[in-house]
PDB file of C-alpha atoms in Angstrom:
ATOM      1  CA  UNK C 115     -11.829   0.290   9.415  1.00 44.00           C
ATOM      2  CA  UNK C 116      -9.178   2.382   9.130  1.00 55.00           C
ATOM      3  CA  UNK C 117      -8.898   2.689   5.242  1.00 73.00           C
ATOM      4  CA  UNK C 118      -5.292   2.136   3.920  1.00 81.00           C
ATOM      5  CA  UNK C 119      -5.898   3.238   0.639  1.00 84.00           C
ATOM      6  CA  UNK C 120      -2.952   5.482  -1.438  1.00 88.00           C
ATOM      7  CA  UNK C 121      -4.719   8.656  -2.345  1.00 86.00           C
ATOM      8  CA  UNK C 122      -6.013   8.353   1.284  1.00 88.00           C
ATOM      9  CA  UNK C 123      -2.274   8.445   2.146  1.00 89.00           C
ATOM     10  CA  UNK C 124      -1.520  11.229   0.372  1.00 92.00           C
ATOM     11  CA  UNK C 125      -4.250  12.868  -0.309  1.00 92.00           C
ATOM     12  CA  UNK C 126      -2.125  15.888  -1.067  1.00 95.00           C
ATOM     13  CA  UNK C 127       0.218  13.503  -4.018  1.00 95.00           C
ATOM     14  CA  UNK C 128      -3.808  12.294  -5.604  1.00 94.00           C
ATOM     15  CA  UNK C 129      -3.192  13.812  -8.992  1.00 95.00           C
ATOM     16  CA  UNK C 130       0.964  12.574  -8.624  1.00 96.00           C
ATOM     17  CA  UNK C 131      -0.219   9.414  -9.058  1.00 96.00           C
ATOM     18  CA  UNK C 132      -3.012   9.248 -11.219  1.00 95.00           C
ATOM     19  CA  UNK C 133      -0.266  10.112 -13.339  1.00 96.00           C
ATOM     20  CA  UNK C 134       2.304   8.728 -12.249  1.00 97.00           C
ATOM     21  CA  UNK C 135       0.215   4.667 -12.569  1.00 95.00           C
ATOM     22  CA  UNK C 136      -0.256   5.498 -16.549  1.00 96.00           C
ATOM     23  CA  UNK C 137       3.459   7.274 -17.489  1.00 97.00           C
ATOM     24  CA  UNK C 138       5.522   5.128 -14.898  1.00 97.00           C
ATOM     25  CA  UNK C 139       6.143   1.336 -14.360  1.00 98.00           C
ATOM     26  CA  UNK C 140       8.378   1.300 -11.825  1.00 97.00           C
ATOM     27  CA  UNK C 141       5.812   3.044 -10.171  1.00 97.00           C
ATOM     28  CA  UNK C 142       3.276   0.654 -11.039  1.00 97.00           C
ATOM     29  CA  UNK C 143       4.702  -1.820 -10.111  1.00 97.00           C
ATOM     30  CA  UNK C 144       5.193  -0.293  -6.427  1.00 97.00           C
ATOM     31  CA  UNK C 145       1.370   0.286  -6.493  1.00 96.00           C
ATOM     32  CA  UNK C 146      -0.129  -2.836  -7.498  1.00 96.00           C
ATOM     33  CA  UNK C 147       2.333  -3.850  -4.879  1.00 97.00           C
ATOM     34  CA  UNK C 148       1.027  -1.520  -1.895  1.00 96.00           C
ATOM     35  CA  UNK C 149      -2.892  -2.021  -3.300  1.00 94.00           C
ATOM     36  CA  UNK C 150      -2.387  -6.152  -2.709  1.00 95.00           C
ATOM     37  CA  UNK C 151      -0.593  -6.410   0.107  1.00 95.00           C
ATOM     38  CA  UNK C 152      -3.112  -4.036   1.704  1.00 94.00           C
ATOM     39  CA  UNK C 153      -6.447  -5.767  -0.012  1.00 92.00           C
ATOM     40  CA  UNK C 154      -4.907  -9.093   2.297  1.00 91.00           C
ATOM     41  CA  UNK C 155      -4.534  -6.876   5.424  1.00 92.00           C
ATOM     42  CA  UNK C 156      -8.813  -5.834   4.848  1.00 89.00           C
ATOM     43  CA  UNK C 157      -9.986  -9.436   4.214  1.00 88.00           C
ATOM     44  CA  UNK C 158      -7.911 -10.853   7.310  1.00 88.00           C
ATOM     45  CA  UNK C 159      -8.903  -8.435   9.248  1.00 86.00           C
ATOM     46  CA  UNK C 160     -12.674  -8.015   8.084  1.00 83.00           C
ATOM     47  CA  UNK C 161     -12.333 -11.909   8.803  1.00 81.00           C
ATOM     48  CA  UNK C 162     -13.239 -12.427   4.782  1.00 72.00           C
ATOM     49  CA  UNK C 163     -10.084 -14.845   5.553  1.00 73.00           C
ATOM     50  CA  UNK C 164      -9.448 -16.003   9.033  1.00 69.00           C
ATOM     51  CA  UNK C 165      -6.745 -19.119   8.036  1.00 77.00           C
ATOM     52  CA  UNK C 166      -3.370 -16.739   9.470  1.00 80.00           C
ATOM     53  CA  UNK C 167      -1.304 -16.235  12.691  1.00 85.00           C
ATOM     54  CA  UNK C 168      -0.800 -12.471  14.362  1.00 87.00           C
ATOM     55  CA  UNK C 169       2.620 -13.127  13.895  1.00 92.00           C
ATOM     56  CA  UNK C 170       1.891 -12.683  10.043  1.00 92.00           C
ATOM     57  CA  UNK C 171      -0.716 -10.650  10.206  1.00 92.00           C
ATOM     58  CA  UNK C 172       2.325  -8.129  11.543  1.00 94.00           C
ATOM     59  CA  UNK C 173       4.570  -8.914   8.447  1.00 96.00           C
ATOM     60  CA  UNK C 174       2.201  -7.691   6.103  1.00 95.00           C
ATOM     61  CA  UNK C 175       1.425  -4.555   8.300  1.00 96.00           C
ATOM     62  CA  UNK C 176       5.045  -3.999   8.297  1.00 98.00           C
ATOM     63  CA  UNK C 177       5.498  -4.585   4.879  1.00 97.00           C
ATOM     64  CA  UNK C 178       2.632  -2.389   3.291  1.00 96.00           C
ATOM     65  CA  UNK C 179       4.433   0.397   5.787  1.00 96.00           C
ATOM     66  CA  UNK C 180       7.992  -0.424   3.863  1.00 97.00           C
ATOM     67  CA  UNK C 181       6.351   0.283   1.048  1.00 97.00           C
ATOM     68  CA  UNK C 182       3.759   4.014   1.584  1.00 96.00           C
ATOM     69  CA  UNK C 183       7.840   4.930   2.416  1.00 97.00           C
ATOM     70  CA  UNK C 184       9.084   3.695  -0.739  1.00 97.00           C
ATOM     71  CA  UNK C 185       6.201   4.696  -2.626  1.00 97.00           C
ATOM     72  CA  UNK C 186       6.998   8.337  -0.558  1.00 96.00           C
ATOM     73  CA  UNK C 187       9.995   8.086  -1.831  1.00 97.00           C
ATOM     74  CA  UNK C 188       8.950   7.855  -5.354  1.00 97.00           C
ATOM     75  CA  UNK C 189       7.130  11.014  -5.314  1.00 96.00           C
ATOM     76  CA  UNK C 190       9.731  12.965  -3.086  1.00 95.00           C
ATOM     77  CA  UNK C 191      12.148  12.859  -6.177  1.00 94.00           C
ATOM     78  CA  UNK C 192       9.586  12.285  -8.720  1.00 91.00           C
TER      79      UNK C 192
END
């Protein structure tokens, strides 16, 4: 199973991510949102939750990509 944990997505930014999570409320909000969506997707994919549609899962994956793009952009600016 592929892991989309943020540190795995941006390993070269691990230190910056750790610092921003503690010191930047805006970043923390994005981070938590990303991790919540990612965890929900993983639960569906692993069969822990099986009450969804393919469309819903696809929408969650799109949301994860969008959040990851926002976080990447934020990391580049800060």
